Structures are given as C-alpha cells and as structure tokens.
Tab-separated table of C-alpha atoms and ligand atoms in Angstrom:
chain	number	residue	atom	x	y	z
A	1	MET	CA	64.643	12.138	-8.090
A	2	MET	CA	63.849	10.255	-11.305
A	3	PRO	CA	65.793	11.374	-14.394
A	4	GLU	CA	62.573	12.161	-16.276
A	5	LEU	CA	61.966	14.987	-13.797
A	6	ALA	CA	64.011	17.974	-14.897
A	7	LEU	CA	65.084	20.532	-12.293
A	8	GLN	CA	63.860	23.954	-13.407
A	9	PRO	CA	66.308	26.899	-13.353
A	10	LEU	CA	64.587	28.950	-10.642
A	11	PRO	CA	66.757	30.564	-7.933
A	12	ASP	CA	65.569	30.078	-4.313
A	13	ALA	CA	63.360	27.179	-5.397
A	14	GLU	CA	63.266	23.453	-5.958
A	15	VAL	CA	60.963	22.746	-8.897
A	16	TYR	CA	60.930	19.668	-11.123
A	17	TYR	CA	58.917	19.179	-14.283
A	18	SER	CA	58.091	16.173	-16.426
A	19	PRO	CA	55.865	17.079	-19.423
A	20	HIS	CA	54.805	13.502	-20.243
A	21	PHE	CA	54.862	11.737	-16.899
A	22	PHE	CA	51.732	9.801	-17.919
A	23	SER	CA	51.356	8.254	-21.373
A	24	ARG	CA	48.902	9.765	-23.839
A	25	GLU	CA	46.489	6.857	-23.364
A	26	GLU	CA	46.636	6.981	-19.554
A	27	SER	CA	46.149	10.730	-19.648
A	28	ASP	CA	43.074	10.532	-21.902
A	29	ASN	CA	41.550	7.957	-19.536
A	30	TYR	CA	42.347	9.922	-16.390
A	31	LEU	CA	40.874	13.098	-17.871
A	32	GLN	CA	37.616	11.319	-18.616
A	33	GLU	CA	37.432	9.448	-15.282
A	34	LEU	CA	38.148	12.562	-13.235
A	35	GLN	CA	35.614	14.614	-15.149
A	36	GLN	CA	32.943	11.989	-14.466
A	37	GLN	CA	33.778	10.704	-10.976
A	38	VAL	CA	34.879	13.780	-9.049
A	39	ASN	CA	32.196	15.681	-7.147
A	40	TRP	CA	32.895	19.068	-8.779
A	41	LYS	CA	31.534	22.163	-7.044
A	42	GLN	CA	31.159	25.773	-8.065
A	43	GLU	CA	32.325	27.553	-4.887
A	44	ASN	CA	32.141	31.258	-4.194
A	45	ILE	CA	34.985	33.482	-3.089
A	46	LYS	CA	34.828	36.839	-1.315
A	47	LEU	CA	36.811	39.405	-3.336
A	48	PHE	CA	36.935	42.972	-1.972
A	49	GLY	CA	33.925	42.221	0.216
A	50	LYS	CA	31.878	40.878	-2.684
A	51	GLU	CA	30.787	37.249	-3.134
A	52	GLN	CA	31.767	35.966	-6.565
A	53	PRO	CA	31.817	32.571	-8.210
A	54	MET	CA	35.341	31.138	-8.304
A	55	PRO	CA	36.686	31.099	-11.872
A	56	ARG	CA	36.956	27.292	-11.846
A	57	LEU	CA	35.282	24.212	-10.328
A	58	THR	CA	36.927	22.605	-7.288
A	59	ALA	CA	36.931	19.474	-5.152
A	60	TRP	CA	38.857	18.333	-2.100
A	61	TYR	CA	39.643	14.728	-1.191
A	62	GLY	CA	41.802	13.255	1.542
A	63	ASP	CA	42.347	12.335	5.139
A	64	LYS	CA	42.221	15.777	6.769
A	65	GLY	CA	40.300	19.063	6.554
A	66	TYR	CA	42.023	22.166	5.285
A	67	THR	CA	41.394	25.898	4.856
A	68	TYR	CA	42.068	27.181	1.357
A	69	SER	CA	41.337	30.620	-0.120
A	70	GLY	CA	39.377	31.305	3.075
A	71	LEU	CA	37.173	28.260	2.448
A	72	GLN	CA	36.789	25.558	5.051
A	73	ASN	CA	37.184	22.349	3.095
A	74	ALA	CA	35.724	19.198	4.585
A	75	PRO	CA	37.481	16.541	2.525
A	76	GLN	CA	35.656	13.723	0.802
A	77	PRO	CA	36.990	10.178	1.163
A	78	TRP	CA	39.547	9.095	-1.457
A	79	LEU	CA	38.316	7.730	-4.791
A	80	PRO	CA	40.237	4.744	-6.222
A	81	VAL	CA	41.396	6.820	-9.214
A	82	LEU	CA	42.821	9.469	-6.877
A	83	LEU	CA	44.672	6.888	-4.769
A	84	GLN	CA	46.136	5.421	-7.953
A	85	LEU	CA	47.431	8.827	-9.051
A	86	LYS	CA	48.731	9.583	-5.552
A	87	GLU	CA	50.776	6.360	-5.554
A	88	ARG	CA	52.281	7.034	-8.971
A	89	VAL	CA	53.342	10.491	-7.905
A	90	GLU	CA	54.693	9.386	-4.507
A	91	GLN	CA	56.939	6.832	-6.234
A	92	VAL	CA	58.969	9.559	-7.934
A	93	SER	CA	58.528	12.435	-5.519
A	94	GLY	CA	59.895	10.666	-2.463
A	95	ALA	CA	57.211	12.435	-0.392
A	96	GLN	CA	53.889	11.229	1.010
A	97	TYR	CA	50.639	13.092	0.520
A	98	ASN	CA	47.423	12.882	2.539
A	99	SER	CA	45.114	15.129	0.518
A	100	VAL	CA	44.453	16.496	-2.941
A	101	LEU	CA	42.845	19.693	-4.202
A	102	LEU	CA	41.323	19.412	-7.669
A	103	ASN	CA	40.617	22.293	-10.032
A	104	LEU	CA	38.647	22.109	-13.264
A	105	TYR	CA	39.175	24.986	-15.706
A	106	ARG	CA	36.211	24.966	-18.079
A	107	THR	CA	37.507	27.529	-20.590
A	108	GLY	CA	40.390	29.955	-21.047
A	109	GLN	CA	38.458	32.383	-18.857
A	110	ASP	CA	38.832	30.061	-15.857
A	111	SER	CA	42.043	30.777	-13.962
A	112	MET	CA	43.911	30.965	-10.672
A	113	GLY	CA	45.478	34.186	-9.368
A	114	TRP	CA	48.959	34.693	-7.922
A	115	HIS	CA	49.437	32.895	-4.620
A	116	ALA	CA	51.802	30.635	-2.696
A	117	ASP	CA	50.715	27.396	-1.088
A	118	ASP	CA	52.187	28.393	2.266
A	119	GLU	CA	49.346	27.753	4.708
A	120	LYS	CA	50.753	26.734	8.053
A	121	GLU	CA	48.988	23.341	7.902
A	122	LEU	CA	51.459	22.461	5.134
A	123	GLY	CA	54.497	22.914	7.396
A	124	GLN	CA	57.805	24.771	6.940
A	125	GLU	CA	58.643	23.560	3.442
A	126	PRO	CA	55.430	22.530	1.702
A	127	ASP	CA	55.877	19.647	-0.727
A	128	ILE	CA	53.368	19.885	-3.556
A	129	ALA	CA	52.870	17.574	-6.516
A	130	SER	CA	50.807	19.010	-9.349
A	131	VAL	CA	49.337	16.775	-12.066
A	132	SER	CA	47.589	18.185	-15.148
A	133	PHE	CA	45.257	16.609	-17.694
A	134	GLY	CA	43.496	18.184	-20.655
A	135	ILE	CA	44.293	21.353	-22.555
A	136	PRO	CA	47.860	22.585	-21.955
A	137	ARG	CA	47.883	25.919	-20.098
A	138	LYS	CA	50.566	28.446	-19.246
A	139	PHE	CA	51.636	28.393	-15.587
A	140	GLY	CA	53.664	31.262	-14.125
A	141	PHE	CA	56.134	31.765	-11.289
A	142	ARG	CA	56.997	35.181	-9.848
A	143	HIS	CA	59.546	35.901	-7.132
A	144	ARG	CA	58.030	37.486	-4.031
A	145	PHE	CA	61.014	39.688	-3.102
A	146	ARG	CA	63.552	39.946	-5.953
A	147	LYS	CA	61.796	42.290	-8.342
A	148	GLU	CA	64.750	42.166	-10.774
A	149	LEU	CA	63.953	38.525	-11.579
A	150	LYS	CA	61.657	37.946	-14.540
A	151	ASN	CA	58.577	35.803	-14.204
A	152	VAL	CA	59.098	32.250	-15.419
A	153	TYR	CA	56.426	30.454	-17.445
A	154	LEU	CA	55.936	26.753	-18.182
A	155	VAL	CA	53.276	25.088	-20.293
A	156	LEU	CA	51.704	22.339	-18.201
A	157	GLU	CA	51.005	19.546	-20.677
A	158	HIS	CA	48.347	16.811	-20.763
A	159	GLY	CA	49.760	14.140	-18.399
A	160	SER	CA	52.463	16.339	-16.865
A	161	LEU	CA	53.884	16.328	-13.347
A	162	LEU	CA	55.263	19.426	-11.596
A	163	LEU	CA	56.898	19.111	-8.177
A	164	MET	CA	57.381	22.120	-5.911
A	165	LYS	CA	59.605	21.434	-2.924
A	166	GLY	CA	61.950	23.029	-0.397
A	167	ALA	CA	61.841	26.820	-0.211
A	168	THR	CA	59.744	27.276	-3.380
A	169	GLN	CA	56.591	28.493	-1.599
A	170	HIS	CA	58.595	30.917	0.571
A	171	TYR	CA	60.150	32.758	-2.348
A	172	TRP	CA	57.804	32.283	-5.294
A	173	GLN	CA	54.153	32.719	-6.082
A	174	HIS	CA	52.473	30.894	-8.938
A	175	ALA	CA	49.378	31.451	-11.084
A	176	LEU	CA	47.365	30.042	-13.949
A	177	PRO	CA	46.497	33.122	-16.057
A	178	LYS	CA	43.412	33.493	-18.192
A	179	THR	CA	43.904	33.077	-21.915
A	180	GLY	CA	41.934	34.663	-24.755
A	181	LYS	CA	42.401	31.579	-26.907
A	182	ALA	CA	39.397	29.298	-27.268
A	183	VAL	CA	40.539	26.380	-25.140
A	184	GLY	CA	38.751	23.388	-23.614
A	185	ILE	CA	38.787	21.647	-20.265
A	186	ARG	CA	41.837	21.252	-18.068
A	187	ILE	CA	41.945	19.371	-14.772
A	188	ASN	CA	44.704	19.948	-12.243
A	189	LEU	CA	45.379	17.985	-9.060
A	190	THR	CA	47.680	19.260	-6.318
A	191	PHE	CA	48.677	16.568	-3.851
A	192	ARG	CA	49.629	17.979	-0.458
A	193	ASN	CA	50.617	16.784	2.987
A	194	ILE	CA	48.627	18.413	5.778
A	195	LYS	CA	50.498	18.172	9.066
A	196	SER	CA	47.825	19.236	11.542
B	1	LIG	O1	45.924	24.640	-11.949
B	1	LIG	C1	47.093	24.793	-11.633
B	1	LIG	O2	48.027	24.386	-12.324
B	1	LIG	C2	47.426	25.521	-10.350
B	1	LIG	C3	46.722	24.991	-9.152
B	1	LIG	C4	47.218	25.602	-7.882
B	1	LIG	O3	48.123	26.385	-7.852
B	1	LIG	C5	46.579	25.246	-6.607
B	1	LIG	O4	45.637	24.454	-6.600
B	1	LIG	O5	47.027	25.746	-5.567
B	2	LIG	MN1	48.903	26.668	-5.795
C-alpha cells in the first residue's frame, strides 16, 4: 500500500484513506467532467412498500450487470474519464475493478443510508475503492455486532480516496448522512469487482 494511504484505526476492518489523492486542479476538472459526461438518472427505491425517489442521482458503468438496492443495473460501457480514474486507483490499491457505481448528491438533503456492500456478486471479501469530488461530506462507519464500539466518522474531501478491503463489509456498515448545512454538489465513485 502506498504511504499516502493511511490505515484507519477500525477493529475488524481494513480501511485506508488519502484525503488529497488527486491534486486540487485534477479534482476540479474531474468534478466538472463527471457532472457533464455521466448519464445521471433519478431512480426510485421501494421503501416500506412505497415507491420513492432515491435521495441522490446514480449511474452504473462497467463490464458486468449488478443488483444494487434491489435495482437491476444494466451497466453502460466505460467512459474514458472513468477508465482513467480506475487506472489511477488500481495503481495504489493493488486490486482490479470491473465496474463503478456513481452517486451524485445534489444538496445536503441527498444521502445514503446505513448499508454494507456485501452482495454475493462481490465475493467473500469485497474490495471497494471510493473516490469523492466536490463538497466534503461526513461519512460514517458503524459496527454490525459490537454495540460497545462508537461510530467512526471521516470527512471525505474533494479528491480523496477511501479503500475498504478484507473483512470491512462483514463487520461494518457505512452511510453518508444528510446535513442541514447548505452544501453543494458531491460526486462519489465506488469501484468494485463483480465476480459473477
Ligand atoms: O457517497 C459515498 O461516499 C458512499 C457511497 C456508497 O457507500 C455506495 O455507493 O455504496
Ligand atoms: Mn457503500
């Protein structure tokens, strides 16, 4: 692992974080390119039997289809900008990825609830690389079984890289909470490797 990636002090997990993995200039450019080039969709989600708009825009690119939050995602073919990001991330992660889920949070009211990325298509120990551009947002971890452990929060900065490896998805859930502050756009990419 590259020295710029700091191992986070989470028991039962393997999480690395680099707040400024991309330079400020690269990050500004990526934010703009992704906003313009990605085919963003407002999907719906069924919550307690009721169809509701997801509190964020999403897109799915890659080699293989994937089910996420009960949605069947037919992936779109890679864009050059996404392949470029994938390569940069693979260089330090030591893993290979064949798909990426993108989320666009329009305001502080857009969010993602507690979950683990533990779908069986991702294999025994899912390896996930999360890249963020735009407004920094608080990102939380909570242990699934050890209730005595406090939640751990990180601020995911503009141009940051977060790697979640090993047993992380078995033992921890993560979330991107809403915030009451007036905040602008944030784009997050999670690179994944779908095995089947
Ligand atoms: O936006 C984020 O940082 C979280 C994204 C995430 O957890 C996911 O796409 O599964
Ligand atoms: Mn996730």
